[in-house]
Amino acid sequence: MNRILTGDRPTGRLHLGHYVGSLSNRVKLQSEMDTYIMLADVQALTDNYDNPKKIQDNIYQVLIDYLSVGIDPKYSNIFIQSQIPEIAELTVFFMNLVSHSEVLRNPTVKTEIKEKRFSTGVPFGFVAYPISQAADILILRANNVPVGNDQAPMVELADYIAQRFNKVYKTDIFPKVKGIYSDIPRLVGIDGGAKMSKSLNNFISLSEDRETLHRKIMSMYTDPNRVKATDPGKVEGNPVFIYHDAFNTNLEEVKDLKERYIKGMVGDVEVKEKLEIALNIFLDPIREKRKYFESHMDEVMDIIKSGTAKARAEAKITMDLVREAIGINYY
Ligand code: TRP
């Protein structure tokens, strides 16, 4: 069986980086595989424990983002992590299967700790979140995890834990876990920074209105060495062209712009205006669907409730298997 589990921390609306890194893969794969998509509110609390309101608000924002980009409840079960207590239970058993130093070695967690500058020390729950993420995946016995490539260490840990559990408790309940990574693993920020990110404030959100989009595109970094439109420009690594490649479906136009840019025969403004048109073509249907769902919240609530109920039923099956494998099914 092919099953997908993936998700996001509901700390803010999703952006173009989420789309190219993972959402597009989910939309593509959902009709081929049994798909579960999780709103990781428990994980979001590991570094926002003192601001639960932020998570509460963004649960619905991210849920509507999902539905607006084409995650279809006909194929995908969307659920809320905190409503599946079995995940917390499984996490406790998984903690024994990973060494202390293994947890501290996780490169993604290390980077995050540096970026987040926790003022009152790094919460233990934050350091341990990769173990809980393994439980997110394995509570559904999912074997495919479509995520951005910064999540590769988490996927590897989930597989390590799965195989170790199977070996230690002489069972085969957990599958081999593999990541599905996008061709464009991460999208640069509008400031040319390595990664589009909410905390770096260099993002274009999937629900960006036309005015803000215009302003953000006009402020985008291009080739830093090009002063005038007649200077020959560089296309590689140029954020404006990276976005053209990712979102402009008019390939002829992109090719023409690149050719002229290299020769110094087109200004940044024209390249940006064409990008704005392309992004509006991409974003308009997403904006429209968002509007629809925002005014049909009863439908949205039904979707999340039924997705969560399905995930919970599966989680209970897994926990029965886990208790039996460990031998704590006393009576
Ligand atoms: N750590 C992921 C992120 O920050 C979110 C996440 C939580 C997740 N649990 C998951 C992703 C399980 C894939 C599978 O984006």
Short mmCIF file of C-alpha atoms in Angstrom, two decimals, residues 32-247:
data_model
loop_
_atom_site.label_atom_id
_atom_site.label_comp_id
_atom_site.label_asym_id
_atom_site.label_seq_id
_atom_site.Cartn_x
_atom_site.Cartn_y
_atom_site.Cartn_z
CA GLU A 32 -2.55 8.09 -6.74
CA MET A 33 -1.96 7.45 -3.05
CA ASP A 34 -3.92 7.28 0.15
CA THR A 35 -3.17 10.79 1.40
CA TYR A 36 -3.15 12.27 4.91
CA ILE A 37 -2.22 15.89 5.50
CA MET A 38 -1.66 17.12 9.00
CA LEU A 39 -1.96 20.52 10.62
CA ALA A 40 0.95 20.18 13.04
CA ASP A 41 -0.36 22.31 15.89
CA VAL A 42 1.45 20.31 18.59
CA GLN A 43 4.73 20.79 16.77
CA ALA A 44 3.95 24.47 16.25
CA LEU A 45 3.52 24.81 20.01
CA THR A 46 7.06 23.53 20.64
CA ASP A 47 8.35 27.00 19.83
CA ASN A 48 5.11 28.95 20.33
CA TYR A 49 3.89 27.42 23.60
CA ASP A 50 3.34 30.89 24.99
CA ASN A 51 1.28 32.05 22.01
CA PRO A 52 -1.44 29.45 21.40
CA LYS A 53 -3.71 32.08 19.86
CA LYS A 54 -1.38 32.33 16.88
CA ILE A 55 -1.70 28.59 16.24
CA GLN A 56 -5.46 28.64 16.75
CA ASP A 57 -5.93 31.40 14.17
CA ASN A 58 -3.61 29.84 11.65
CA ILE A 59 -5.15 26.36 11.78
CA TYR A 60 -8.00 27.70 9.66
CA GLN A 61 -5.76 29.88 7.49
CA VAL A 62 -3.55 26.95 6.52
CA LEU A 63 -6.54 24.66 6.11
CA ILE A 64 -8.06 27.14 3.66
CA ASP A 65 -4.69 27.48 1.90
CA TYR A 66 -4.68 23.70 1.40
CA LEU A 67 -8.18 23.65 -0.03
CA SER A 68 -7.47 26.69 -2.20
CA VAL A 69 -4.39 25.21 -3.92
CA GLY A 70 -6.31 22.08 -4.84
CA ILE A 71 -5.87 19.65 -2.00
CA ASP A 72 -9.12 17.86 -2.49
CA PRO A 73 -10.94 16.23 0.44
CA LYS A 74 -12.23 13.66 -2.03
CA TYR A 75 -8.68 12.24 -2.05
CA SER A 76 -6.91 13.76 0.94
CA ASN A 77 -7.74 13.47 4.63
CA ILE A 78 -6.76 16.69 6.34
CA PHE A 79 -6.50 16.40 10.11
CA ILE A 80 -5.31 18.21 13.24
CA GLN A 81 -2.36 16.71 15.11
CA SER A 82 -3.55 17.55 18.64
CA GLN A 83 -6.82 15.70 18.05
CA ILE A 84 -4.95 12.41 17.68
CA PRO A 85 -3.64 11.68 21.20
CA GLU A 86 -2.23 8.39 19.91
CA ILE A 87 0.57 10.43 18.29
CA ALA A 88 1.71 11.61 21.72
CA GLU A 89 1.49 8.07 23.02
CA LEU A 90 3.59 6.68 20.18
CA THR A 91 6.15 9.47 20.65
CA VAL A 92 6.84 8.24 24.19
CA PHE A 93 7.71 4.75 22.97
CA PHE A 94 9.81 6.12 20.11
CA MET A 95 11.88 8.26 22.49
CA ASN A 96 13.56 5.09 23.74
CA LEU A 97 14.73 4.14 20.28
CA VAL A 98 16.84 7.22 19.60
CA SER A 99 19.97 8.17 21.47
CA HIS A 100 20.41 11.52 23.12
CA SER A 101 23.32 12.45 20.83
CA GLU A 102 21.39 11.39 17.73
CA VAL A 103 18.65 13.88 18.63
CA LEU A 104 21.14 16.69 19.22
CA ARG A 105 22.84 16.04 15.87
CA ASN A 106 19.81 16.88 13.71
CA PRO A 107 21.05 19.60 11.31
CA THR A 108 17.62 21.13 10.66
CA VAL A 109 16.92 21.49 14.37
CA LYS A 110 20.37 23.01 14.88
CA THR A 111 19.72 25.64 12.20
CA GLU A 112 16.29 26.39 13.61
CA ILE A 113 17.69 26.85 17.11
CA LYS A 114 20.15 29.41 15.74
CA GLU A 115 17.44 31.23 13.77
CA LYS A 116 14.86 31.34 16.52
CA ARG A 117 17.10 32.72 19.30
CA PHE A 118 15.01 31.30 22.14
CA SER A 119 15.27 33.88 24.89
CA THR A 120 14.53 31.55 27.81
CA GLY A 121 16.42 28.47 26.65
CA VAL A 122 15.51 25.90 24.01
CA PRO A 123 12.35 24.05 25.07
CA PHE A 124 12.98 20.34 25.47
CA GLY A 125 9.84 19.72 23.41
CA PHE A 126 11.45 21.62 20.55
CA VAL A 127 14.64 19.56 20.58
CA ALA A 128 12.54 16.40 20.63
CA TYR A 129 10.11 17.36 17.88
CA PRO A 130 11.76 15.16 15.23
CA ILE A 131 10.79 12.11 17.33
CA SER A 132 7.23 13.30 17.51
CA GLN A 133 7.37 13.92 13.76
CA ALA A 134 8.38 10.27 13.28
CA ALA A 135 5.26 9.38 15.26
CA ASP A 136 3.16 11.67 13.00
CA ILE A 137 4.29 9.66 10.02
CA LEU A 138 4.25 6.20 11.57
CA ILE A 139 0.96 6.49 13.44
CA LEU A 140 -0.52 6.20 9.94
CA ARG A 141 2.12 3.67 8.85
CA ALA A 142 2.78 6.00 5.92
CA ASN A 143 5.65 5.18 3.58
CA ASN A 144 5.78 8.41 1.55
CA VAL A 145 6.47 11.89 2.86
CA PRO A 146 6.33 14.72 0.30
CA VAL A 147 8.18 17.62 1.94
CA GLY A 148 10.73 20.32 1.27
CA ASN A 149 14.30 19.02 1.40
CA ASP A 150 15.02 20.76 4.71
CA GLN A 151 12.85 17.98 6.17
CA ALA A 152 15.12 15.19 4.90
CA PRO A 153 16.72 14.60 8.33
CA MET A 154 13.24 14.13 9.82
CA VAL A 155 12.25 11.60 7.18
CA GLU A 156 15.51 9.72 7.70
CA LEU A 157 14.94 9.64 11.43
CA ALA A 158 11.39 8.35 10.94
CA ASP A 159 12.72 5.50 8.83
CA TYR A 160 15.49 4.79 11.34
CA ILE A 161 12.94 4.59 14.16
CA ALA A 162 10.57 2.44 12.09
CA GLN A 163 13.27 -0.10 11.30
CA ARG A 164 14.59 -0.07 14.85
CA PHE A 165 11.12 -0.62 16.29
CA ASN A 166 10.54 -3.54 13.91
CA LYS A 167 13.88 -5.06 14.87
CA VAL A 168 13.71 -4.56 18.64
CA TYR A 169 10.12 -5.80 18.94
CA LYS A 170 10.42 -8.43 16.22
CA THR A 171 7.59 -7.16 14.11
CA ASP A 172 6.98 -5.72 10.67
CA ILE A 173 4.23 -3.22 11.43
CA PHE A 174 6.17 -0.20 10.18
CA PRO A 175 7.01 0.33 6.50
CA LYS A 176 10.15 1.70 4.91
CA VAL A 177 9.72 5.49 4.94
CA LYS A 178 10.91 7.65 2.09
CA GLY A 179 10.79 11.35 1.32
CA ILE A 180 9.41 12.72 -1.94
CA TYR A 181 11.31 15.90 -2.73
CA SER A 182 10.40 18.51 -5.30
CA ASP A 183 12.49 19.31 -8.40
CA ILE A 184 12.67 22.86 -7.06
CA PRO A 185 13.49 22.00 -3.47
CA ARG A 186 13.50 25.53 -2.16
CA LEU A 187 12.51 28.83 -3.62
CA VAL A 188 14.71 31.86 -3.03
CA GLY A 189 13.19 34.81 -1.20
CA ILE A 190 12.24 38.04 -2.95
CA ASP A 191 15.41 39.46 -1.34
CA GLY A 192 17.52 36.81 -3.09
CA GLY A 193 18.06 35.01 0.26
CA ALA A 194 18.49 31.25 0.06
CA LYS A 195 15.01 30.45 1.29
CA MET A 196 11.58 32.05 1.15
CA SER A 197 10.46 32.23 4.73
CA LYS A 198 7.87 33.96 6.80
CA SER A 199 10.28 34.76 9.59
CA LEU A 200 12.72 36.37 7.13
CA ASN A 201 9.84 38.43 5.70
CA ASN A 202 10.91 37.72 2.11
CA PHE A 203 7.86 35.79 0.99
CA ILE A 204 4.90 36.07 -1.37
CA SER A 205 1.93 34.35 0.18
CA LEU A 206 -0.59 32.23 -1.72
CA SER A 207 -3.29 34.66 -0.67
CA GLU A 208 -1.35 37.84 -1.48
CA ASP A 209 -3.63 40.59 -2.82
CA ARG A 210 -2.81 42.25 -6.15
CA GLU A 211 -1.45 45.48 -4.66
CA THR A 212 0.91 43.77 -2.23
CA LEU A 213 2.02 41.38 -4.96
CA HIS A 214 2.84 44.34 -7.22
CA ARG A 215 4.83 46.05 -4.48
CA LYS A 216 6.73 42.89 -3.59
CA ILE A 217 7.63 42.07 -7.18
CA MET A 218 8.82 45.61 -7.89
CA SER A 219 11.05 45.42 -4.82
CA MET A 220 12.55 42.06 -5.85
CA TYR A 221 16.28 41.56 -6.18
CA THR A 222 17.60 40.82 -9.66
CA ASP A 223 21.19 40.72 -10.92
CA PRO A 224 23.09 42.86 -8.39
CA ASN A 225 25.84 43.66 -10.91
CA ARG A 226 23.53 45.09 -13.51
CA VAL A 227 23.13 48.86 -13.27
CA LYS A 228 21.42 49.80 -16.55
CA ALA A 229 19.00 47.92 -18.81
CA THR A 230 21.69 47.93 -21.49
CA ASP A 231 24.18 46.04 -19.28
CA PRO A 232 24.31 42.34 -20.09
CA GLY A 233 22.60 40.55 -17.19
CA LYS A 234 22.85 37.19 -15.47
CA VAL A 235 19.90 34.82 -15.51
CA GLU A 236 21.27 32.01 -13.31
CA GLY A 237 20.58 32.59 -9.64
CA ASN A 238 18.51 35.68 -10.49
CA PRO A 239 15.37 35.52 -8.31
CA VAL A 240 13.13 37.09 -10.95
CA PHE A 241 14.05 34.40 -13.47
CA ILE A 242 13.86 31.63 -10.88
CA TYR A 243 10.24 32.67 -10.31
CA HIS A 244 9.60 32.90 -14.06
CA ASP A 245 10.86 29.33 -14.41
CA ALA A 246 8.68 28.16 -11.53
CA PHE A 247 5.42 29.96 -12.35
#
